[in-house]
Short mmCIF file of C-alpha atoms in Angstrom, two decimals:
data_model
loop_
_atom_site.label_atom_id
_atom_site.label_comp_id
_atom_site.label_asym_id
_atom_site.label_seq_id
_atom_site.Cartn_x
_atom_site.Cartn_y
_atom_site.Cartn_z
CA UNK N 1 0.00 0.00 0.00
CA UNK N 2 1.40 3.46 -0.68
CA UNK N 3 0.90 5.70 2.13
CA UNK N 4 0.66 9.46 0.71
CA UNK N 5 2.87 10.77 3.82
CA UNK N 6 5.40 8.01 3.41
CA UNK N 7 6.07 8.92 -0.26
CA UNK N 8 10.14 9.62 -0.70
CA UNK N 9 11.15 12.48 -3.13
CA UNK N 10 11.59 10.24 -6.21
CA UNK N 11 8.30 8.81 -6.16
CA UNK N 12 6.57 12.31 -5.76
CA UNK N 13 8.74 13.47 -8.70
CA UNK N 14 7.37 10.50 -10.51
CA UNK N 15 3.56 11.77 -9.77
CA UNK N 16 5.02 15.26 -10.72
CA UNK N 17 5.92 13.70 -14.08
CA UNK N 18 2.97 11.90 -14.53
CA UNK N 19 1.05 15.15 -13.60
CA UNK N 20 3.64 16.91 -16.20
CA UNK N 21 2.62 14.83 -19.18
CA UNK N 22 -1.13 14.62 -18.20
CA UNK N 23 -1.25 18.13 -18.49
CA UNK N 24 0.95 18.62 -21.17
CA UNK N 25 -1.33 16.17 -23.10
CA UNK N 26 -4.15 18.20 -21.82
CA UNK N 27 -2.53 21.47 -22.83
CA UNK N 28 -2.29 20.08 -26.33
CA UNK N 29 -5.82 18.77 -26.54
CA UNK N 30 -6.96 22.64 -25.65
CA UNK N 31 -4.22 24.20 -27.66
CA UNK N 32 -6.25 22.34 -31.02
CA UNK N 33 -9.58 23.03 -29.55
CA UNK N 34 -8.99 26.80 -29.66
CA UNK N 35 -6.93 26.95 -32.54
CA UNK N 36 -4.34 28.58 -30.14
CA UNK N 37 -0.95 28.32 -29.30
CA UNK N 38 -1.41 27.12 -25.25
CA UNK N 39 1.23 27.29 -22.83
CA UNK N 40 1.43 25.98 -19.12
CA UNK N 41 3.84 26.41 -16.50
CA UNK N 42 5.72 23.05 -15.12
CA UNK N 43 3.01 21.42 -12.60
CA UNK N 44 3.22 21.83 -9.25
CA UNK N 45 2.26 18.71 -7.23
CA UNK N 46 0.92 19.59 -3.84
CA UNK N 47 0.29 17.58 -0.94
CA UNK N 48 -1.82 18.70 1.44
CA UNK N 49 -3.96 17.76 4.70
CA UNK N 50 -7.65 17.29 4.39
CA UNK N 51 -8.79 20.35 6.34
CA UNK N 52 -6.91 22.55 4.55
CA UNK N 53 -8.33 21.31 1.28
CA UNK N 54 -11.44 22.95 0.58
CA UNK N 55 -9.78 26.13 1.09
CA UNK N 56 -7.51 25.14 -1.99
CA UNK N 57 -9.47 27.69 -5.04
CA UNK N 58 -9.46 30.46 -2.70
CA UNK N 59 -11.87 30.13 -0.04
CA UNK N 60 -14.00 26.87 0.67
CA UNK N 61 -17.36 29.00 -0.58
CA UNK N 62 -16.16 29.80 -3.77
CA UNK N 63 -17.98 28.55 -6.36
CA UNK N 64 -16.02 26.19 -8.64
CA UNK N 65 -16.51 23.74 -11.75
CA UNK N 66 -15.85 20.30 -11.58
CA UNK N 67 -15.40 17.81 -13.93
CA UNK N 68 -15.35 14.15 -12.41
CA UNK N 69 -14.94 10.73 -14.12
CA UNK N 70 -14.05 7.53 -13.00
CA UNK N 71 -12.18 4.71 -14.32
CA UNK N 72 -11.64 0.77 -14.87
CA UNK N 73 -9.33 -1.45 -16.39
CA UNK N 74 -6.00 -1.95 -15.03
CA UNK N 75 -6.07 0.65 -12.70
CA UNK N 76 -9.24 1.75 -10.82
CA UNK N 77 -9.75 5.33 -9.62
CA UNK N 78 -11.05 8.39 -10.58
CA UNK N 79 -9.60 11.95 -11.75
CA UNK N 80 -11.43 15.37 -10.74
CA UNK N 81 -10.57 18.61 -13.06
CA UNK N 82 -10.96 21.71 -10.95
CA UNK N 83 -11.21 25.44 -11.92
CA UNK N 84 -12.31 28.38 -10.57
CA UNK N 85 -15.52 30.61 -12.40
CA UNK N 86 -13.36 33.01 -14.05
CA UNK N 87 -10.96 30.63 -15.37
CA UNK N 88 -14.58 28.43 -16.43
CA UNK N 89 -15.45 31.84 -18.12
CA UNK N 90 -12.03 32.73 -19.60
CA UNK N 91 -11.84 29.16 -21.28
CA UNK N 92 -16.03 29.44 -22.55
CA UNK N 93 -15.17 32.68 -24.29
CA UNK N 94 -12.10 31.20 -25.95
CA UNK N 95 -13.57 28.35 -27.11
CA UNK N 96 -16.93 30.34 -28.38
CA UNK N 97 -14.75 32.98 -30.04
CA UNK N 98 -15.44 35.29 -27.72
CA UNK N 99 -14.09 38.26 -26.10
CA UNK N 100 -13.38 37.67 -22.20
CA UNK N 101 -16.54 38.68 -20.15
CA UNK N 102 -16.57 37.06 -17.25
CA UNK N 103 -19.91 38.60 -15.73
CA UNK N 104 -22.05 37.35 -18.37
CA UNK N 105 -24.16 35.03 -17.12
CA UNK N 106 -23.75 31.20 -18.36
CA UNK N 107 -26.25 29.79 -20.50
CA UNK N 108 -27.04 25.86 -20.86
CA UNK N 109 -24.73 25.70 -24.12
CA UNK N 110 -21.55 27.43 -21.93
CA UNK N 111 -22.55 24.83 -19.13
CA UNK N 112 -22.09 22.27 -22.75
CA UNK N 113 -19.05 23.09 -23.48
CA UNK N 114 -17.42 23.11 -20.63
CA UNK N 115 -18.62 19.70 -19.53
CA UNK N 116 -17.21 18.73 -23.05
CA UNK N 117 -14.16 20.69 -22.11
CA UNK N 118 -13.60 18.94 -18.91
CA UNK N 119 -14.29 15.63 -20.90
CA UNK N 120 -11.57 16.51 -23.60
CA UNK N 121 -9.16 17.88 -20.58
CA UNK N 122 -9.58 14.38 -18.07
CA UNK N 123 -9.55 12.13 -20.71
CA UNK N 124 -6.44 13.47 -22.62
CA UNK N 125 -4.94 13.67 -19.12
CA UNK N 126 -6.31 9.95 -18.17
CA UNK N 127 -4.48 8.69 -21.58
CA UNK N 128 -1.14 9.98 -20.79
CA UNK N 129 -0.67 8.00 -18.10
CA UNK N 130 -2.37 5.40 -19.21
CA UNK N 131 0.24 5.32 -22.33
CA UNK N 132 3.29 6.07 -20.56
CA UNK N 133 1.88 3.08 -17.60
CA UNK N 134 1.26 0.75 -20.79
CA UNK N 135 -1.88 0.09 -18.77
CA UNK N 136 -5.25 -0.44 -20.21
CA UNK N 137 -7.83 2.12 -18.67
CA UNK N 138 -11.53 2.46 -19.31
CA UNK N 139 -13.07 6.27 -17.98
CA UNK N 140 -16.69 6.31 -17.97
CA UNK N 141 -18.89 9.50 -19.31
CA UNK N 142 -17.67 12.37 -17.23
CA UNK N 143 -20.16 15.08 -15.11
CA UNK N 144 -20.28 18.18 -14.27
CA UNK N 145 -21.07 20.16 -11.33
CA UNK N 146 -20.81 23.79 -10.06
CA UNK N 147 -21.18 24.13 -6.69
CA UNK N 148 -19.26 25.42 -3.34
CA UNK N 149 -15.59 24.85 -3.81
CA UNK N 150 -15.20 22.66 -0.49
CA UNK N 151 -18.44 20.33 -1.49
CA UNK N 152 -16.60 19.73 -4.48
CA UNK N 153 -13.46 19.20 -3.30
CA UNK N 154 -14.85 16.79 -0.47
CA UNK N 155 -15.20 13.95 -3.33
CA UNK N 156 -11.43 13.50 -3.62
CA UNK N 157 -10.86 14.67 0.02
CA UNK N 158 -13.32 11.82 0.99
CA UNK N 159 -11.73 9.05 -1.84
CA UNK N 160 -7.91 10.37 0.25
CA UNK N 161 -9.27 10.01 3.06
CA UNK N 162 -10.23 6.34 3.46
CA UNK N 163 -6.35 5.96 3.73
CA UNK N 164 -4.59 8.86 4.26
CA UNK N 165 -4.93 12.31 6.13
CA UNK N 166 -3.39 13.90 3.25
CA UNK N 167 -4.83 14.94 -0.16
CA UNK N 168 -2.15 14.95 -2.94
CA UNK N 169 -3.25 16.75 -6.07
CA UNK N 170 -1.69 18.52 -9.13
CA UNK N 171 -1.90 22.11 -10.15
CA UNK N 172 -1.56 23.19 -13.67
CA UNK N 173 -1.93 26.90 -15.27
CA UNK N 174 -2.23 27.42 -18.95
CA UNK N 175 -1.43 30.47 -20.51
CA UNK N 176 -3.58 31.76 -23.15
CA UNK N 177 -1.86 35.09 -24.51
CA UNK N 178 -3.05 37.83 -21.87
CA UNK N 179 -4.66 35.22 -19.84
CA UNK N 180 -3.99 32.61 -16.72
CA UNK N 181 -6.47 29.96 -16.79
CA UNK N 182 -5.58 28.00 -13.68
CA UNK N 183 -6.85 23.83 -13.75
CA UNK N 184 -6.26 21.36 -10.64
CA UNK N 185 -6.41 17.87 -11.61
CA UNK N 186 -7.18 15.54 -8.70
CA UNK N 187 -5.90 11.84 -9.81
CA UNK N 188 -7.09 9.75 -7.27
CA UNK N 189 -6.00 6.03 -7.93
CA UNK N 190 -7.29 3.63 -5.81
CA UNK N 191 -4.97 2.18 -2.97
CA UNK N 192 -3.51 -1.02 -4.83
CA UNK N 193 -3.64 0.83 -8.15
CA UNK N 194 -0.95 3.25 -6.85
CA UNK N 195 1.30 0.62 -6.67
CA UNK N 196 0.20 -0.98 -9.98
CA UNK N 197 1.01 2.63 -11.38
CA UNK N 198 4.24 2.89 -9.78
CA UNK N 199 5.11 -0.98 -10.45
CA UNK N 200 4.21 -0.12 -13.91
CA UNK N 201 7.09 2.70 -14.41
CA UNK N 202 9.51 0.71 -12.81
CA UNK N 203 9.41 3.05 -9.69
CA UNK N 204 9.22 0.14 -7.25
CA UNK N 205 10.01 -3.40 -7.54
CA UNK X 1 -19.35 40.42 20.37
CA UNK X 2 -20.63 36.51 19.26
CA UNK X 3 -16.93 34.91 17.85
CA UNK X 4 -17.49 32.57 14.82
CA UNK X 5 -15.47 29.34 15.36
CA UNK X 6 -14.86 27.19 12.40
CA UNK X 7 -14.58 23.85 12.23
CA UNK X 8 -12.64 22.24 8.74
CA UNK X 9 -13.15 18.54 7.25
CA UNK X 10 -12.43 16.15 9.38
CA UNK X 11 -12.96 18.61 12.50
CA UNK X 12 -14.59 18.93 14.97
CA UNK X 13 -15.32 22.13 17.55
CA UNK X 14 -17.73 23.24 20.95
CA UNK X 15 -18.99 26.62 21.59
CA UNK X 16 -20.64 28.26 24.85
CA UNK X 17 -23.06 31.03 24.21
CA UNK X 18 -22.89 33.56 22.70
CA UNK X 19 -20.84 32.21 20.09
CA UNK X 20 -21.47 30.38 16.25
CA UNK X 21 -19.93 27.00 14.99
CA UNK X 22 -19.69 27.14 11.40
CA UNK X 23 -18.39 24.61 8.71
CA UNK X 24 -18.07 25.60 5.25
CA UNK X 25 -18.65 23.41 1.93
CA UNK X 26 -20.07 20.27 3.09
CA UNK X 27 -20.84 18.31 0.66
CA UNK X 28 -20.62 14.17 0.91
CA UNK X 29 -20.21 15.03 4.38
CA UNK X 30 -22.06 15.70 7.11
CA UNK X 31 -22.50 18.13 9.54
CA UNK X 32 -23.47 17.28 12.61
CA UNK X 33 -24.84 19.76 15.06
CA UNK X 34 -25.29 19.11 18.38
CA UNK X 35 -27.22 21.29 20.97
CA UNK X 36 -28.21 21.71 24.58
CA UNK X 37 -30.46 24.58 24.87
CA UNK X 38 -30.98 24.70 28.79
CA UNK X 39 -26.85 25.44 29.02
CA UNK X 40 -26.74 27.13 25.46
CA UNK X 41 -23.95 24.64 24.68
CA UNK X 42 -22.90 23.64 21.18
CA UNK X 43 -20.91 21.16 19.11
CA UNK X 44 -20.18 21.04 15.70
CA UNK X 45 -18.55 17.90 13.91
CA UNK X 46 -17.70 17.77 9.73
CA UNK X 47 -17.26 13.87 9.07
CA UNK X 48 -15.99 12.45 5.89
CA UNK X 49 -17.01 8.65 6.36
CA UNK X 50 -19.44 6.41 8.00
CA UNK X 51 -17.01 4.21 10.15
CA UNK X 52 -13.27 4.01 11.91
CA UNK X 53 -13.85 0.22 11.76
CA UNK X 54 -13.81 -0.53 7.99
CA UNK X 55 -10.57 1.87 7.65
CA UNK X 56 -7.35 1.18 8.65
CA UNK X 57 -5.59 4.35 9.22
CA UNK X 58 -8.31 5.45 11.65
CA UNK X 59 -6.37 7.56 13.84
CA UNK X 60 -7.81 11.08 12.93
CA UNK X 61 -11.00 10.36 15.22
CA UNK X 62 -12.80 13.39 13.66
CA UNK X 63 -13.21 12.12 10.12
CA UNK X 64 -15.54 9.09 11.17
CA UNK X 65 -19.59 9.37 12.21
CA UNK X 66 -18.89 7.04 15.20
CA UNK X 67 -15.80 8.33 16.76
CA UNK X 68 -16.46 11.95 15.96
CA UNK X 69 -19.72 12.05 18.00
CA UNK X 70 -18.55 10.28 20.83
CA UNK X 71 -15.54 12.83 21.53
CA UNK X 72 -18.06 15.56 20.22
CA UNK X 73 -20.32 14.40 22.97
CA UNK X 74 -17.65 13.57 25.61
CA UNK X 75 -16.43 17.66 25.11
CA UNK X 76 -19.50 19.10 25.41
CA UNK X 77 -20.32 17.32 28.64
CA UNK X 78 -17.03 18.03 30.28
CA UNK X 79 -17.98 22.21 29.44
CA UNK X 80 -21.26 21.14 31.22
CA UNK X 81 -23.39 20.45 28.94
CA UNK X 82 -26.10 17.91 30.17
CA UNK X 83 -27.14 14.55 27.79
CA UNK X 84 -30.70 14.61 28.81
CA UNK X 85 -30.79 18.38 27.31
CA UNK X 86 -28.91 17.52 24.15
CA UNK X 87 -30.52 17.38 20.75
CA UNK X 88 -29.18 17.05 17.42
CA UNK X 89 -29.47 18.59 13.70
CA UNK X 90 -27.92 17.12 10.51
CA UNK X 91 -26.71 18.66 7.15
CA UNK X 92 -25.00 17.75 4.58
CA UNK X 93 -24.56 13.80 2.84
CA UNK X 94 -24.89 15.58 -0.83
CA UNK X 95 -23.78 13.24 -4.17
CA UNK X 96 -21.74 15.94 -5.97
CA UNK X 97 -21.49 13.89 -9.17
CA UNK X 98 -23.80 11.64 -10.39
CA UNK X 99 -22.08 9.17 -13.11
CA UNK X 100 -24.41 7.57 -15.67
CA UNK X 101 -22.13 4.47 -17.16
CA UNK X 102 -19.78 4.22 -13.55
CA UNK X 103 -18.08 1.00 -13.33
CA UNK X 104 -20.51 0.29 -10.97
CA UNK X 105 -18.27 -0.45 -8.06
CA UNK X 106 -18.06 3.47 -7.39
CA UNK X 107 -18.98 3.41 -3.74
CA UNK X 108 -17.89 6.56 -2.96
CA UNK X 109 -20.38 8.43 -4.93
CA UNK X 110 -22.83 7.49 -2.48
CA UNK X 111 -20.96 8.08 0.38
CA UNK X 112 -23.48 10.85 1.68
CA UNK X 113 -25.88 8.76 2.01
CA UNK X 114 -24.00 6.15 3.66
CA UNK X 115 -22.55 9.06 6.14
CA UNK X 116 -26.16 10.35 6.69
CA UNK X 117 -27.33 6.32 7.60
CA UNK X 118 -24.08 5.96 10.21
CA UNK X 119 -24.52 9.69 11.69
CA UNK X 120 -28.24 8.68 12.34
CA UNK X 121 -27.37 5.08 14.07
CA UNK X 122 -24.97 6.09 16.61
CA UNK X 123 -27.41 9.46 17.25
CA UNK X 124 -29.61 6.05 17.76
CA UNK X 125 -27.22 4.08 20.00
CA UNK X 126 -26.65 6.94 22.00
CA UNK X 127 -30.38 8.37 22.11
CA UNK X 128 -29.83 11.66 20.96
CA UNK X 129 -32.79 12.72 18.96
CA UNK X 130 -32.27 14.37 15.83
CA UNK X 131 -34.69 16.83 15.63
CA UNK X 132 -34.01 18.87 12.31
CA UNK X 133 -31.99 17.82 8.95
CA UNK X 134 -31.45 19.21 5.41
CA UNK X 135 -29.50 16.07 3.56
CA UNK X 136 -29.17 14.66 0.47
CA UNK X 137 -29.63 16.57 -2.88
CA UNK X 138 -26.53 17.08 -5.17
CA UNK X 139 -25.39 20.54 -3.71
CA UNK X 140 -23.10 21.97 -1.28
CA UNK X 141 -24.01 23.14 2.04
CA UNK X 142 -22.09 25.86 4.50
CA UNK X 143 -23.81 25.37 7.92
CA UNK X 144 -23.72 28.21 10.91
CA UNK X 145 -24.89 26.67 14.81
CA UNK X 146 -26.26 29.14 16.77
CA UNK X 147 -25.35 28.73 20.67
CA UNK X 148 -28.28 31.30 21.39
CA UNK X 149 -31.18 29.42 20.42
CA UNK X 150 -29.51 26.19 18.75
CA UNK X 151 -30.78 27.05 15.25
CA UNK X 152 -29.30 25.89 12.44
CA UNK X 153 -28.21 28.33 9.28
CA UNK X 154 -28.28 26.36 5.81
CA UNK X 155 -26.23 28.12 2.95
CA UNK X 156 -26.19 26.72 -0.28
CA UNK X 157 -25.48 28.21 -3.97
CA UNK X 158 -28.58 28.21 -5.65
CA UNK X 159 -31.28 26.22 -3.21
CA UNK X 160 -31.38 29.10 -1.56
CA UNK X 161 -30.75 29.43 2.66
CA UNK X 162 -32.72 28.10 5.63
CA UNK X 163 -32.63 27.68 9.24
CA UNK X 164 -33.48 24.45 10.13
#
């Protein structure tokens, strides 16, 4: 079993990398969407106790969107996309051809394409590890919700929490020209599939 | 001056009149609010899971329905609070997500649910009546206990706010 507070610096740098090419893959999935050239700063991989976790986006009452799937195969688990409203409404406008407004309401095709957003996002994400693993993984349909920052956050706090009092999670920001969009990916593996993951990239024996 | 004192996930807190527990963002979890009104006593637990006994690394007491509101319990009568006086209100055990082809094995979806059950059968075991809830539902909840009168503030984005 790997124990999130017993992980040595080589095996978080491993997650780091993982999180690196998940969201590089990501990046590039977003970068075609748009038509745009998309940047993103290196990941930052943050571990983190549970209390202090809804308070991750900036205050636990926030609201946030959340994109959550879950996935079979060789690995079980699921993986939770993260962003705050204005990065939601930075990311809308860019992919409607928009100019950035981000006080105009969203309407049910916004709330659309974000969901298919979060779906391109997760599952380009879900691949790259999946790829670099050479592990077969299934994700099912993703959802969406928008709701209070710590509700949302409580899913992977709660998934963390049936072995750990930590919360590990990456943080990605792509760079759109003028603009910081700022994504958290939560990839929460389930306990033996951390070591299948690990196993699987030669990190541990 | 009332002082508000908030409690995080896997927290718990008491208050003596005339201050407010609050917890923020519940949302699988559940927020359990206990009250004695003749001492104007209050305690506030956040849980993230039914039961210490199906998880190994149980040592953060907090985090569990059953251990949470025994030490929740065992505070509030050591500042005291008296157990014939005490009465309970719940909040919280949302689904945030609701998956449509999961691989069916996803047990943590309905974890609120599961919380809400546990919460409610060692109120049961212990014969605290729970006199008040708002659970369920697929929002988030940001709760605010009252020492004055024991009511119970519900928050939520877009279901609007209650006390309970």
């Amino acid at each position: 079993m790997v124990d999130i507070d017993g992980l040595n610096s080589f095996e978080i740098d491993v997650l780091r990398e993982i999180g690196n090419i998940g969201a590089g893959n990501a990046a590039t999935a977003l970068a075609k969407m748009l038509s745009k050239k998309v940047n993103m700063h290196v990941p930052e991989v943050r571990i983190m106790d549970l209390k202090n976790v809804p308070d991750v986006l900036g205050g636990a009452e926030q609201p946030v969107m959340g994109v959550y799937l879950d996935f079979e195969g060789d690995v079980e688990g699921s993986v939770l996309l993260v962003m705050d409203e204005t990065s939601a409404h930075i990311l809308i406008d860019m992919m409607m051809g928009r100019p950035v407004d981000t006080n105009r309401p969203l309407n049910d095709i916004d709330l659309s394409a974000v969901q298919e957003l979060g779906n391109i996002l997760t599952s380009s994400y879900l691949g790259a590890l999946a790829t670099l693993a050479k592990l077969n993984v299934r994700p099912s349909i993703p959802c969406l919700a928008i709701d209070m920052a710590g509700a949302i956050l409580s899913v992977p706090a709660v998934e963390f929490g049936m072995t750990s009092d930590k919360v590990l999670f990456i943080e990605t920001e792509f760079i759109e020209g003028a603009d910081n969009v700022r994504v958290y990916f939560f990839l929460v593996p389930d306990v033996d599939s951390y070591d299948t993951i690990l196993k699987a990239l030669g990190v541990i024996q | 001056m009332p002082q508000l004192i908030k409690v995080g996930m896997a927290d718990l807190n008491i208050a003596l009149y005339p201050n407010i527990l609050t917890t923020i963002g519940l949302g699988s979890c559940v927020g359990i609010a206990l009250y004695d009104k003749i001492n104007k006593i209050g305690g506030l637990a956040h849980i993230m899971l039914p039961s210490s006994k199906d998880i190994k690394n149980n040592s953060n007491k907090a985090k569990f329905a059953d251990t949470a509101i025994e030490i929740l319990l065992t505070m509030m009568l050591e500042n005291k609070a008296d157990k014939k006086n005490i009465v309970c209100k719940l909040a919280g055990g949302a689904q945030m997500f609701a998956l449509k082809n999961s691989s069916g094995n996803n047990d943590i979806l309905n974890i609120g649910i599961r919380n809400v059950a546990a919460v409610k059968k060692v109120l049961e075991e212990l014969k605290i009546p729970v006199i008040a809830e708002d659970t369920g539902g697929n929002f988030g909840r940001t709760i605010e206990l009252y020492t004055e009168d024991g009511g119970l503030m519900v928050k939520t984005i877009g279901h609007g706010t209650k006390i309970i």
